[in-house]
Each structure stands twice: as structure tokens, then as C-alpha cells.
PDB file of C-alpha atoms and ligand atoms in Angstrom:
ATOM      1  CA  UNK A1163     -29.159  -3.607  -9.892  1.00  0.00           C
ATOM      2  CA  UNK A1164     -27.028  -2.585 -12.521  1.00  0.00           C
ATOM      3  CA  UNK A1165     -23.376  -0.643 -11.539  1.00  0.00           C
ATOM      4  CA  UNK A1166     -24.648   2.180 -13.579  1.00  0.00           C
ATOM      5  CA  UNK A1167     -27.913   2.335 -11.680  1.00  0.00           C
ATOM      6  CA  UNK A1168     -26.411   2.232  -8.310  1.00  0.00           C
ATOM      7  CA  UNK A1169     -23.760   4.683  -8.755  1.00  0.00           C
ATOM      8  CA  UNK A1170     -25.485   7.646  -8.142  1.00  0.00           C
ATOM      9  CA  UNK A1171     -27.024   6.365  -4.468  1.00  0.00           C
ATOM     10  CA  UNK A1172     -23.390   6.795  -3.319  1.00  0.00           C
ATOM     11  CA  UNK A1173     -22.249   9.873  -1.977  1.00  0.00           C
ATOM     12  CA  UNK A1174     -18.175  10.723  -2.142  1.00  0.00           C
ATOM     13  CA  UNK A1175     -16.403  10.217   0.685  1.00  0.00           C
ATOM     14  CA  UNK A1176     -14.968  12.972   2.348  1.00  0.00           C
ATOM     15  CA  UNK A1177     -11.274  12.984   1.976  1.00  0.00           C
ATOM     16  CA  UNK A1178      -9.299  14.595   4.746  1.00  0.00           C
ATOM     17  CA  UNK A1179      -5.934  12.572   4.916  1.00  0.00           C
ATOM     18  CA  UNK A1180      -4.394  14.849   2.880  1.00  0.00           C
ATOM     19  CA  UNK A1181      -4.787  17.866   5.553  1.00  0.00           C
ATOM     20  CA  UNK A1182      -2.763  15.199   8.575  1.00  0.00           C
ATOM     21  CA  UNK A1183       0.455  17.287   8.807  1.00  0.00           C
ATOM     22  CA  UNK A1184       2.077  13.915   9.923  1.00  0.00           C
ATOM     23  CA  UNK A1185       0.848  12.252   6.722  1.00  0.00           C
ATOM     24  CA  UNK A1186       2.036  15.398   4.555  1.00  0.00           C
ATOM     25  CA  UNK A1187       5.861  15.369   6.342  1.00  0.00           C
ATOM     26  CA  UNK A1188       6.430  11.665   6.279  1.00  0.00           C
ATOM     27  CA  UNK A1189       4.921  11.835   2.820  1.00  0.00           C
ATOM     28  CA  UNK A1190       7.639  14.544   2.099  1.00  0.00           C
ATOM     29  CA  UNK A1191      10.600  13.453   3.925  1.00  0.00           C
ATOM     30  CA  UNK A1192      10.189   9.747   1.879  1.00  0.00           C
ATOM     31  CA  UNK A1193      11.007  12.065  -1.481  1.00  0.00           C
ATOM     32  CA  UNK A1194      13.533  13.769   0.271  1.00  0.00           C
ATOM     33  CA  UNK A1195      15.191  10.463   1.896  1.00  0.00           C
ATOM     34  CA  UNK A1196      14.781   8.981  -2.127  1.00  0.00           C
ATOM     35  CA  UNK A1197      16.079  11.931  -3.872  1.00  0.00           C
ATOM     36  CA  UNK A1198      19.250  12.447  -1.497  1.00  0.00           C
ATOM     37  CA  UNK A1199      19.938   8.550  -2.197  1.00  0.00           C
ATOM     38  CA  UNK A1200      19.596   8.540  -5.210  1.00  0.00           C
ATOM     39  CA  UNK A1201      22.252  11.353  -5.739  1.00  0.00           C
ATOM     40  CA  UNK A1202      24.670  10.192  -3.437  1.00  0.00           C
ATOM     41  CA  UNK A1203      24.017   6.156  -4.557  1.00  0.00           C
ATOM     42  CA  UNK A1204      24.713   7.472  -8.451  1.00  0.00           C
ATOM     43  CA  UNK A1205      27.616  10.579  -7.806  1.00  0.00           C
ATOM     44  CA  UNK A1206      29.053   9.445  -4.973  1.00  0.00           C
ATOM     45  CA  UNK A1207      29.172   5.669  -4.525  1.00  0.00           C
ATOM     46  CA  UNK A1208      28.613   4.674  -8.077  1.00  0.00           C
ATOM     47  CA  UNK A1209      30.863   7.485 -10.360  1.00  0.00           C
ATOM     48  CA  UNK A1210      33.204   8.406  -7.825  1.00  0.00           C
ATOM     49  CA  UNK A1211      36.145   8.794  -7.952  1.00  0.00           C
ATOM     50  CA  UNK A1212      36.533   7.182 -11.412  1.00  0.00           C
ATOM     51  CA  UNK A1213      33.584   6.372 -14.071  1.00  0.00           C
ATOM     52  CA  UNK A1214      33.635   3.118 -15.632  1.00  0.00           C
ATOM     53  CA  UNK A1215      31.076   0.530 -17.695  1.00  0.00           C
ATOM     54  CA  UNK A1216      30.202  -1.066 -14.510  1.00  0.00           C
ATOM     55  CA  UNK A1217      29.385   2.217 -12.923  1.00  0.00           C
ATOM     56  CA  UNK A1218      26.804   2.805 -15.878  1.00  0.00           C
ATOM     57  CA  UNK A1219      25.236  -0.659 -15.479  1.00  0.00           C
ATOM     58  CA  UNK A1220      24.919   0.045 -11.896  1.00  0.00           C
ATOM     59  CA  UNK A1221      23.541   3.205 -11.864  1.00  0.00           C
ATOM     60  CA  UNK A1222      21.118   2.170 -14.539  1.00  0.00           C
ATOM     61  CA  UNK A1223      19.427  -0.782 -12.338  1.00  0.00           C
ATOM     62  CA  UNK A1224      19.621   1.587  -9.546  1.00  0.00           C
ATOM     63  CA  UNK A1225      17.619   4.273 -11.286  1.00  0.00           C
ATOM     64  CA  UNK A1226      14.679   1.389 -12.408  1.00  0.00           C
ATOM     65  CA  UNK A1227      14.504   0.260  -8.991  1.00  0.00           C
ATOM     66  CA  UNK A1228      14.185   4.432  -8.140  1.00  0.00           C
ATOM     67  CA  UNK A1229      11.401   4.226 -10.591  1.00  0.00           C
ATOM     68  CA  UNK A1230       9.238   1.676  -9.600  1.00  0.00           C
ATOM     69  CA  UNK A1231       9.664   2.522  -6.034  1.00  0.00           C
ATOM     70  CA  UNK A1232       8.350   6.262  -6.461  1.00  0.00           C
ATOM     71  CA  UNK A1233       5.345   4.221  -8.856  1.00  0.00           C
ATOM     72  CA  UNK A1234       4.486   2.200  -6.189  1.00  0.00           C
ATOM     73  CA  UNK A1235       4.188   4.516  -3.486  1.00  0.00           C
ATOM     74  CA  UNK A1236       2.551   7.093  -5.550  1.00  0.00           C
ATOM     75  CA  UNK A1237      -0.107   4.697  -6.340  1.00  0.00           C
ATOM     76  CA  UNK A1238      -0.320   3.456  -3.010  1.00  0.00           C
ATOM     77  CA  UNK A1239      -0.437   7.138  -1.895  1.00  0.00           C
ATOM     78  CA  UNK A1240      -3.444   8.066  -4.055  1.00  0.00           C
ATOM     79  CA  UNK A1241      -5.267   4.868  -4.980  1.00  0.00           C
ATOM     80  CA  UNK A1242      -8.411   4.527  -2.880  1.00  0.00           C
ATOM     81  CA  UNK A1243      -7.756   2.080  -0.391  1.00  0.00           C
ATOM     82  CA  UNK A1244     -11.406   1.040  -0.244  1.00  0.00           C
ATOM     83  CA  UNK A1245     -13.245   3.590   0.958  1.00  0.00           C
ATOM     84  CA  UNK A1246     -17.226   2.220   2.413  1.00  0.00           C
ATOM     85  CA  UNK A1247     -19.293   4.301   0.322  1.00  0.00           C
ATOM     86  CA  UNK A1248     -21.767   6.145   1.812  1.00  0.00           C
ATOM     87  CA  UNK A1249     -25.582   5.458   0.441  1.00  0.00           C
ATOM     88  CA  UNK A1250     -27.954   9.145  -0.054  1.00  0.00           C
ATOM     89  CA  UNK A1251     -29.933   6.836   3.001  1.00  0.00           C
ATOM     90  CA  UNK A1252     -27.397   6.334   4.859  1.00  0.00           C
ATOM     91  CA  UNK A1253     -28.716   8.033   8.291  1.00  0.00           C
ATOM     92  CA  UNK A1254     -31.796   6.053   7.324  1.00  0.00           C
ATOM     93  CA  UNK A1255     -32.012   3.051   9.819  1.00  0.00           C
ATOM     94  CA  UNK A1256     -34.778   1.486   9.173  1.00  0.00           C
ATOM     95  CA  UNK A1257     -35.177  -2.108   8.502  1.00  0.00           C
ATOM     96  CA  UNK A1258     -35.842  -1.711   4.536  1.00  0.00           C
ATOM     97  CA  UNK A1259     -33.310   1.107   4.213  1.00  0.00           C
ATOM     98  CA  UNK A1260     -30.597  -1.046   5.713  1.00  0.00           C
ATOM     99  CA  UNK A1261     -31.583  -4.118   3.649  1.00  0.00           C
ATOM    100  CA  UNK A1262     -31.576  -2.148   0.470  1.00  0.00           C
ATOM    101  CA  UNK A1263     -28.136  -0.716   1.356  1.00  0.00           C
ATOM    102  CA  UNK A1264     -26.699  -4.450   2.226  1.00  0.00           C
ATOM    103  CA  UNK A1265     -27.827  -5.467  -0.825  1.00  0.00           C
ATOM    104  CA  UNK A1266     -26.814  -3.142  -3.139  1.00  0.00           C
ATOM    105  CA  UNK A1267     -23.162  -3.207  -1.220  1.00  0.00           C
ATOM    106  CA  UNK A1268     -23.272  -6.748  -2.038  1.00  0.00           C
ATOM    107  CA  UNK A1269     -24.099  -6.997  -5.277  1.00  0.00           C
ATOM    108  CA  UNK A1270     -21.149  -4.381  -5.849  1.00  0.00           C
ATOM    109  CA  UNK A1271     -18.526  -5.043  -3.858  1.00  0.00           C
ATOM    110  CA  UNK A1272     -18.450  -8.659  -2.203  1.00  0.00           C
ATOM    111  CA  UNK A1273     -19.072 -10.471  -5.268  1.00  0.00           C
ATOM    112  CA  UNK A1274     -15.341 -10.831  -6.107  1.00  0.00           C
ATOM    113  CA  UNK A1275     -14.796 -11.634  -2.223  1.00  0.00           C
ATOM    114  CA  UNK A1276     -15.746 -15.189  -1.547  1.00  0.00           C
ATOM    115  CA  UNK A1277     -16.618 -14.304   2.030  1.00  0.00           C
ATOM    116  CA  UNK A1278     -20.475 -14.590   2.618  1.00  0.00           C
ATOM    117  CA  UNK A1279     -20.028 -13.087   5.901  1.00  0.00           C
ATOM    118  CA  UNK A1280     -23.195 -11.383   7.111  1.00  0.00           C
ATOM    119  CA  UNK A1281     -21.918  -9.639   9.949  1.00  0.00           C
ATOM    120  CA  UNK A1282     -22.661  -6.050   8.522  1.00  0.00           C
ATOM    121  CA  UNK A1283     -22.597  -3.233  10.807  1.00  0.00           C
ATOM    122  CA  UNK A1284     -23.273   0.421  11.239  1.00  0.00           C
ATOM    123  CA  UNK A1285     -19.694   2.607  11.606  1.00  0.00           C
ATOM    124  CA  UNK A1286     -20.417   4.594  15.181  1.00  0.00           C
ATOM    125  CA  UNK A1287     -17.937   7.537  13.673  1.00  0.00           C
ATOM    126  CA  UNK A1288     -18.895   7.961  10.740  1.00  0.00           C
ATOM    127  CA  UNK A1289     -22.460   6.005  10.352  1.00  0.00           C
ATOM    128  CA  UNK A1290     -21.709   4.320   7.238  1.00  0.00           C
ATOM    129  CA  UNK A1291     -23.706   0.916   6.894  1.00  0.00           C
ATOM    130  CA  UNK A1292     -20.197  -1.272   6.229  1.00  0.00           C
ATOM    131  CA  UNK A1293     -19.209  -5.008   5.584  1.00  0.00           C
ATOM    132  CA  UNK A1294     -17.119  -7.396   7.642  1.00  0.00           C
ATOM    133  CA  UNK A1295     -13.619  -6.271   8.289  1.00  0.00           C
ATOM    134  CA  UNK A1296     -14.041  -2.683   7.367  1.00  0.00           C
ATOM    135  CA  UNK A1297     -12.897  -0.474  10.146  1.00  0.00           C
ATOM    136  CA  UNK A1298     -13.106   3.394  10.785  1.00  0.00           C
ATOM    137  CA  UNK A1299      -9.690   5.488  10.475  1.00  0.00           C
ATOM    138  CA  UNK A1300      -9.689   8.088  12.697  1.00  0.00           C
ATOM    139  CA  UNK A1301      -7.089  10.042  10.559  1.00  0.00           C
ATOM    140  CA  UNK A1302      -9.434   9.488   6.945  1.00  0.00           C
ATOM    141  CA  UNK A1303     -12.679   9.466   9.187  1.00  0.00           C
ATOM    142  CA  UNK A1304     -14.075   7.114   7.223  1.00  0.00           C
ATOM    143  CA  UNK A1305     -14.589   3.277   7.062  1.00  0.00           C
ATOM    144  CA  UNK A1306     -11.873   1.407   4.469  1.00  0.00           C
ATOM    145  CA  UNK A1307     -12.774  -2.018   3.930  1.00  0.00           C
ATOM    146  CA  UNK A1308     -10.139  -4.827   5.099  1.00  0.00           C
ATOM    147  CA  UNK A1309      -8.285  -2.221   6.859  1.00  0.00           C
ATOM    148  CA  UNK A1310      -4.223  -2.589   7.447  1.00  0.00           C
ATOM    149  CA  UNK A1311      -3.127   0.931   8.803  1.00  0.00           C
ATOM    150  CA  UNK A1312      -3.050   4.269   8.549  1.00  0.00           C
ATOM    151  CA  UNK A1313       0.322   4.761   7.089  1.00  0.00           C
ATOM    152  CA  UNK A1314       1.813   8.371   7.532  1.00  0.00           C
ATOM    153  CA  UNK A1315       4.803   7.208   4.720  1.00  0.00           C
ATOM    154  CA  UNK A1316       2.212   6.945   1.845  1.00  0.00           C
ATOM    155  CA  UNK A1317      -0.074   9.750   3.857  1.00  0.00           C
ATOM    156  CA  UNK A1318      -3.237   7.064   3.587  1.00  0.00           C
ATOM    157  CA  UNK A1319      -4.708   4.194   4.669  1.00  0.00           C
ATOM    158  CA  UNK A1320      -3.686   0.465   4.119  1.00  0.00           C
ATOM    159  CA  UNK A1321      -7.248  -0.826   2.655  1.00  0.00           C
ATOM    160  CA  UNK A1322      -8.397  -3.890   0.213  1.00  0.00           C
ATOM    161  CA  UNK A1323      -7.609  -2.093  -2.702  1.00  0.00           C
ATOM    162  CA  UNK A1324      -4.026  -0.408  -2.409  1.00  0.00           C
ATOM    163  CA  UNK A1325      -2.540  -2.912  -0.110  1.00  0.00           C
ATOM    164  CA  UNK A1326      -0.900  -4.549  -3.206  1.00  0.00           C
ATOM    165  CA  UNK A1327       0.755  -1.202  -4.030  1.00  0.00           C
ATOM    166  CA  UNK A1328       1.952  -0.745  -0.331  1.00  0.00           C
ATOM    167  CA  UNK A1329       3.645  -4.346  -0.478  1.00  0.00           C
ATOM    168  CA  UNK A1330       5.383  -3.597  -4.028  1.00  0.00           C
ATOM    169  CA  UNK A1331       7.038  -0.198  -2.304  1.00  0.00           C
ATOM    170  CA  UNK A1332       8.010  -2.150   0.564  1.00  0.00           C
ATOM    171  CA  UNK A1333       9.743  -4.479  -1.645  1.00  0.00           C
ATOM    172  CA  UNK A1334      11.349  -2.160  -3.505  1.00  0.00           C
ATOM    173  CA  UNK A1335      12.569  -0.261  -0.482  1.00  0.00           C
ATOM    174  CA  UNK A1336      14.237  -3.888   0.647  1.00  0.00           C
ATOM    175  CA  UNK A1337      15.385  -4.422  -2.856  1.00  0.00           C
ATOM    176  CA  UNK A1338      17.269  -0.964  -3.015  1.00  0.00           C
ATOM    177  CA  UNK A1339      18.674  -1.257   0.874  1.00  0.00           C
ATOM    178  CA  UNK A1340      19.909  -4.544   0.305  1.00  0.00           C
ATOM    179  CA  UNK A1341      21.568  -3.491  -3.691  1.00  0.00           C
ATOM    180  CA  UNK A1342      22.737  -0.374  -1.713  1.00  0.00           C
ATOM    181  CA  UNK A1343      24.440  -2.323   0.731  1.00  0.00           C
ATOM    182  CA  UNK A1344      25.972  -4.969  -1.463  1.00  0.00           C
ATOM    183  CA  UNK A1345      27.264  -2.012  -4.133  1.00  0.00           C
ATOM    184  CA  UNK A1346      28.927  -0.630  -0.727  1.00  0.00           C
ATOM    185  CA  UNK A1347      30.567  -3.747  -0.122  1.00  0.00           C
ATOM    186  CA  UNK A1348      31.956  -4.198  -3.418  1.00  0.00           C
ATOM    187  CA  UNK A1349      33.461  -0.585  -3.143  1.00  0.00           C
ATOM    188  CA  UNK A1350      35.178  -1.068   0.459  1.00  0.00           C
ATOM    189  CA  UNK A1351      36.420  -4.045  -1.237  1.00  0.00           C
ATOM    190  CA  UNK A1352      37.778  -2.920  -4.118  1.00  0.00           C
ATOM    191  CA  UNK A1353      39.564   0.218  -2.534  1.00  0.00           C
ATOM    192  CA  UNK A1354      37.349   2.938  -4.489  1.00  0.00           C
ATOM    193  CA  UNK A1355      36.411   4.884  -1.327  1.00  0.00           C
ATOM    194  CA  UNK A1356      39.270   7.719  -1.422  1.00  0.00           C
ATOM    195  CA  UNK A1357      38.104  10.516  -0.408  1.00  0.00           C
ATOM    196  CA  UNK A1358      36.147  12.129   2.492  1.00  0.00           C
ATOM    197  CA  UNK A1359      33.424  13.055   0.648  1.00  0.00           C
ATOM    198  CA  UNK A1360      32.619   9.729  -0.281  1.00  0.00           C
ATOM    199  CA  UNK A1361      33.504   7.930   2.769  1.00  0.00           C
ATOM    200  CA  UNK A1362      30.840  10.669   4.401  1.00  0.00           C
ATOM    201  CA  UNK A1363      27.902  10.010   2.090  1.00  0.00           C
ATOM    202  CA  UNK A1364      28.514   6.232   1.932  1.00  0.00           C
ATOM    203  CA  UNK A1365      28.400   6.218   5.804  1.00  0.00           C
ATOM    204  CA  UNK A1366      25.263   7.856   5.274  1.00  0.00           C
ATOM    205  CA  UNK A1367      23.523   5.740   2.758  1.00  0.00           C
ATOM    206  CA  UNK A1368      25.466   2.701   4.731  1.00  0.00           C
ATOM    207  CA  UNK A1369      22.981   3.282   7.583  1.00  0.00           C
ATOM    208  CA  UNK A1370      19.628   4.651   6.196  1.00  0.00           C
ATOM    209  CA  UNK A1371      20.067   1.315   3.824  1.00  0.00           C
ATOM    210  CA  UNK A1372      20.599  -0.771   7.290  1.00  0.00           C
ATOM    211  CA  UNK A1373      17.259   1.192   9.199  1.00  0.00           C
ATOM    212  CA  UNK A1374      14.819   1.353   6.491  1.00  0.00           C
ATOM    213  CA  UNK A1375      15.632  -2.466   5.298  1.00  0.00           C
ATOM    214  CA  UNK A1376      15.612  -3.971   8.790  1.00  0.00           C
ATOM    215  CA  UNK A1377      12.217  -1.628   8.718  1.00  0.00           C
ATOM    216  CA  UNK A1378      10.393  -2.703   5.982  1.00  0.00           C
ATOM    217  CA  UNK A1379      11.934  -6.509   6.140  1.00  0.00           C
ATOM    218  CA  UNK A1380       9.826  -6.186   9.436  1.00  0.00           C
ATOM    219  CA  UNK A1381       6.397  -4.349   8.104  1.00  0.00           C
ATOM    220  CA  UNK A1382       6.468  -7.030   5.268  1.00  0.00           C
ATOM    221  CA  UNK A1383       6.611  -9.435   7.388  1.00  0.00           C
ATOM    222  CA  UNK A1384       3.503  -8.447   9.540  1.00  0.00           C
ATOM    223  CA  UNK A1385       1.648  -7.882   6.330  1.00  0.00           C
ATOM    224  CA  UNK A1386       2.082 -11.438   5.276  1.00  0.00           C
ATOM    225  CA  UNK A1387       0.792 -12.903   8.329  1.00  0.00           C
ATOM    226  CA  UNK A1388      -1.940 -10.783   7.831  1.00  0.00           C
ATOM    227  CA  UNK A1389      -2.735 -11.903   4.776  1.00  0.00           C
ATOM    228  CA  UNK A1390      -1.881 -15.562   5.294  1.00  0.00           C
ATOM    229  CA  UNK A1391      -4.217 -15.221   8.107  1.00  0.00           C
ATOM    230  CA  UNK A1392      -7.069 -13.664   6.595  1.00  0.00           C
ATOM    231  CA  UNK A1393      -7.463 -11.065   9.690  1.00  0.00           C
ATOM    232  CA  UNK A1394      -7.316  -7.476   9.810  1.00  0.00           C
ATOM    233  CA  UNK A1395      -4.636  -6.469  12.307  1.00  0.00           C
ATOM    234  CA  UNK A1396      -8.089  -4.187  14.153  1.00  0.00           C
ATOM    235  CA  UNK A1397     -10.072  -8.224  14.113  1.00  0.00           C
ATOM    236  CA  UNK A1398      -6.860  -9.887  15.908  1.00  0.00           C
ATOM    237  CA  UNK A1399      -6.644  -7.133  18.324  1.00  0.00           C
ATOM    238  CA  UNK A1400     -10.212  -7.990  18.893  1.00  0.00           C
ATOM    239  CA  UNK A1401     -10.055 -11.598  18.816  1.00  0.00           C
ATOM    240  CA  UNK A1402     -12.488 -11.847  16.326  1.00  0.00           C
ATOM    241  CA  UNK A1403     -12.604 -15.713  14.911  1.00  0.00           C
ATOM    242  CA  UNK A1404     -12.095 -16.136  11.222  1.00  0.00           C
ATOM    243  CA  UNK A1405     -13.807 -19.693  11.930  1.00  0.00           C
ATOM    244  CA  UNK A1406     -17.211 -18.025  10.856  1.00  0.00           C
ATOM    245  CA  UNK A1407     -16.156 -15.430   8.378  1.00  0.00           C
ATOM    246  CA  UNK A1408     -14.425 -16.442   5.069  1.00  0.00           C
ATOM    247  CA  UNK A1409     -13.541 -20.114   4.409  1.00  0.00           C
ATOM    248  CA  UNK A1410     -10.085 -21.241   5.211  1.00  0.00           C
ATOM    249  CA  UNK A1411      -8.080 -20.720   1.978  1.00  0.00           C
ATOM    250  CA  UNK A1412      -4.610 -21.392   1.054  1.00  0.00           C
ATOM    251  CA  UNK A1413      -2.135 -19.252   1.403  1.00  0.00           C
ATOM    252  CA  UNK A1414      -1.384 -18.912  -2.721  1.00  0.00           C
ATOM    253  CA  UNK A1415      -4.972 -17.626  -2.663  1.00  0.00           C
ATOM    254  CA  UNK A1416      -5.289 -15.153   0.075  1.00  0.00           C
ATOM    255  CA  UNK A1417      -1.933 -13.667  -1.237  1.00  0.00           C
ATOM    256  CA  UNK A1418      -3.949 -13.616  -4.985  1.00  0.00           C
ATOM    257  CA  UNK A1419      -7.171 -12.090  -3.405  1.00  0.00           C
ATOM    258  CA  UNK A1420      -4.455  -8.921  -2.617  1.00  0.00           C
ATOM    259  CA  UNK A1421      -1.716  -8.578  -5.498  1.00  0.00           C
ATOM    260  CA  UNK A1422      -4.064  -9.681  -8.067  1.00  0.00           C
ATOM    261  CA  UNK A1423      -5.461 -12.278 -10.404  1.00  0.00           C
ATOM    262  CA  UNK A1424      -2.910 -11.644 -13.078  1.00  0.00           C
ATOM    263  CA  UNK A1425       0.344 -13.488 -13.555  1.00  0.00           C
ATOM    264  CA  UNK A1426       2.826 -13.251 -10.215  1.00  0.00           C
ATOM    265  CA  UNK A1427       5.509 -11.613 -12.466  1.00  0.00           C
ATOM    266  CA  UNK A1428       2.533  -8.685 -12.868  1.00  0.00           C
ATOM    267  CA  UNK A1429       2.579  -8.587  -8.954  1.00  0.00           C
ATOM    268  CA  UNK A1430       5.754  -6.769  -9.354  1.00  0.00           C
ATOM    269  CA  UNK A1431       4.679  -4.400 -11.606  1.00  0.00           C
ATOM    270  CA  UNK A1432       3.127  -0.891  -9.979  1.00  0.00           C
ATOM    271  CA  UNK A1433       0.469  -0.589 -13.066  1.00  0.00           C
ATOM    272  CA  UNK A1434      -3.380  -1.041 -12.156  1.00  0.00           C
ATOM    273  CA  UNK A1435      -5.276  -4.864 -12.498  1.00  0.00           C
ATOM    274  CA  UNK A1436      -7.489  -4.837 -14.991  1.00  0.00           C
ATOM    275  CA  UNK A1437      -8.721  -7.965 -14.669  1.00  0.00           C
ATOM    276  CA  UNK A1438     -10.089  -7.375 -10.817  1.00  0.00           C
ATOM    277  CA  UNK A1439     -13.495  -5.536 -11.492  1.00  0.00           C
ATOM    278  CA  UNK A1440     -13.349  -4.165  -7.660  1.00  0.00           C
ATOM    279  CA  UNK A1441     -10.937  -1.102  -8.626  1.00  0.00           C
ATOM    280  CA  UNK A1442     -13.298   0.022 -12.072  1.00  0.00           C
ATOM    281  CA  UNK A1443     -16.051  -0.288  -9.236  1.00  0.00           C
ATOM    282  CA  UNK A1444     -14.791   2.086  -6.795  1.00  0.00           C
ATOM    283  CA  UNK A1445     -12.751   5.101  -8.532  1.00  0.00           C
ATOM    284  CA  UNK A1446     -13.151   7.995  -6.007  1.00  0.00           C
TER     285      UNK A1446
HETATM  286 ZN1   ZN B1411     -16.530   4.867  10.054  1.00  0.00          ZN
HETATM  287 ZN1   ZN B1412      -6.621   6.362   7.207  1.00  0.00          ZN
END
């Protein structure tokens, strides 16, 4: 079956993340947290009291990091995060139906997967026909395949397909806590913090920079084991065994299967990868 031909047997999913007033507030509050760091990282820590060269060079990383933080949560926030596509037959259950689903699901989705992992099952929330590791958010209601989280931050789930984007934010969150920090340091140190003003908002960024690093050190850190192990946090709750699902790979490779087939430097980089079919397959 051609992609063309068995595009139009798939319904859209239904999106309702976006109305989780958790979801919306964290979602807000991380552009409010960014923009008031920003301002007092550039006015306040960098500029004040006196502008120099090395205030410019600073201020200038600091606003690329800014950039590529906000472009990797955005696309983490609205990528699809591998939604299970529900078949016009869905609700059909008989034997051919469900055949004819599982095979057009495979043919379109689990060829770039090496996992022939037949364990398919029916979604008891939603009744989508879905493939191994695909689990049902209760926030989305709707199956995401290889499902981290729901993440309230990014206001969506933590799926096959944006998981990449999620990691890049978190690293960019580290990145900027642990600059902040260091660019703090060097100020102490060099006596520029002379006023109260200052001392006030670098207090401020001071401690937000010492939460959300030790935070996201920590989340980045789960999601590697994650990956390394091959197991949806919902399958290790469950004790599922990864003995008889996908082939034990190593660890260079399960980290690919997620940030990409491109270059590692690319795995930095918030842009879309072209080369993995899976996301021209499944634009919502
Ligand atoms: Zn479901
Ligand atoms: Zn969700």
C-alpha cells in the first residue's frame, strides 16, 4: 500500500491538550520564567553597572542559547509526539479488519523501527488498534507511540517523535543554568555587584538557575536510561521484558533511533530531520 493510498483511512486525532489549564499555565509561566531571565541575565547581571566588550560577548551567547531554547520547546510543544492514528474501521474488530489495520500500521510506521514486535493491542480508552509501547494519555486521550510523559512544561506529551526536541530544551535549560551561574560567579568575583538592584535580581536568577538545573540535570537523566534501556517508563512500571520485543542494541543506536540519523552536531540543532521518513509520515 502506497503512503498516498493509505492516508485517507486515517482519521485525525482529536487534540485536546491544548484545553489542560495545567498544560496552558506551565506552558505560560516557562515564557514568563525565560523572558524575566533573560532581562535581568542581559540588564542586570551582564550591563550593570558598567557596559563593556565582554558584557556584549556575553550577552550575545546568552541571547543564542535564549534562542534555541524557546526553538526547542516550541517544537517540542507542537510537534506531534506520535499520535496512533485512528483507521475509518477502527471500532471494527473483526479478524480481517484488525489484520488490515496491523498491516497497513506496519507498512507505515514500524518500518524505520527495527522492532518486529507483534504484540499489537486494542487502546481500552480510546479503542485505537496500536503497536508495542504505545500507551494512552489520559490528558491527550489518545494513544502516542513510545510514550515518555505527559509534560505540563511543553503542554504535550513525550512520544517517539518529539522526544528529541524535549531532550535539546532540557539541554539548553542546563546549558543556560549552569552559564548563568558561572557569569554570577565571575561578577561576585570581580566586585561588579554594587547596587541593590542587582544584588536582588542576581539572588533571583542565582536560585531559579540552581532549581531548574538540578531539575532538568535530573529529568535528563531519567530520559537516558530510558532510552539506553529501550523501555517506556509505563513498560518498566509494568515489568514488561524487553527480552522479546526489540533486539538488544547499543546504546549509540538507541540514542540515534531518538535524536536522529543525521550527524550528532545536528542533534543539537532544534530544526526538523529530514532524513527520518517517520515525521513526513505523520504531520497532524
Ligand atoms: Zn488510547
Ligand atoms: Zn499527553
Amino acid at each position: 500500500m502506497s503512503l498516498s493510498d493509505s492516508h485517507h483511512h486515517y482519521r485525525k486525532p482529536i487534540s485536546r491538550r491544548r484545553c489542560d489549564p495545567c498544560g496552558v499555565l506551565c506552558f505560560l509561566l516557562t515564557y514568563g520564567i525565560v523572558s524575566y531571565s533573560d532581562y535581568a541575565f542581559i540588564y542586570w547581571v551582564s550591563w550593570n553597572p558598567t557596559p563593556s566588550f565582554l558584557s556584549l560577548v556575553n550577552g550575545a551567547i546568552y541571547q543564542i542559547l535564549i534562542v534555541l531554547l524557546v526553538c526547542s520547546h516550541l517544537r517540542a510543544s507542537f510537534s506531534d509526539p506520535g499520535v496512533v492514528l485512528r483507521p475509518q474501521h477502527n471500532l471494527d474488530f473483526s479478524h480481517e479488519a484488525l489484520l488490515s489495520d496491523r498491516e497497513s500500521f506496519t507498512s507505515e510506521f514500524s518500518r524505520s523501527s527495527s522492532s518486529n514486535d507483534i504484540r499489537w493491542s486494542v487502546c481500552n480508552k480510546c479503542e485505537t488498534y496500536r503497536p508495542p509501547q504505545a500507551h494512552h494519555c489520559s490528558v491527550c486521550q489518545r494513544c502516542i507511540r513510545k510514550m515518555d510523559h505527559h509534560c505540563p512544561w511543553i503542554n504535550n506529551c513525550v512520544g517517539e517523535l518529539n522526544q528529541r526536541y524535549f531532550l535539546q530544551f532540557l539541554l539548553y535549560v542546563a546549558i543556560l543554568s549552569f552559564y548563568t551561574i558561572i557569569s554570577i560567579l565571575f561578577e561576585v568575583s570581580t566586585n561588579r555587584i554594587v547596587n541593590q538592584t542587582k544584588s536582588l535580581h542576581t539572588l533571583i536568577l542565582l536560585i531559579e538557575s540552581l532549581l531548574f538545573g538540578i531539575f532538568v540535570i535530573a529529568v535528563m537523566a531519567d530520559q537516558m536510561s530510558t532510552i539506553f534501556n529501550g523501555l517506556t517508563p509505563i513498560d518498566k512500571l509494568r515489568s514488561v521484558s524487553n527480552k522479546s520485543g526489540s533486539p538488544s542494541k547499543p546504546k549509540k543506536a538507541r540514542l540515534r533511533e531518538v535524536c536522529g540519523t543525521n550527524s550528532m552536531l545536528l542533534w543539537l540543532i532544534p530544526c526538523r530531520d529530514n532524513s527520518d521518513k517517520r515525521h513526513r509520515q505523520l504531520v497532524v
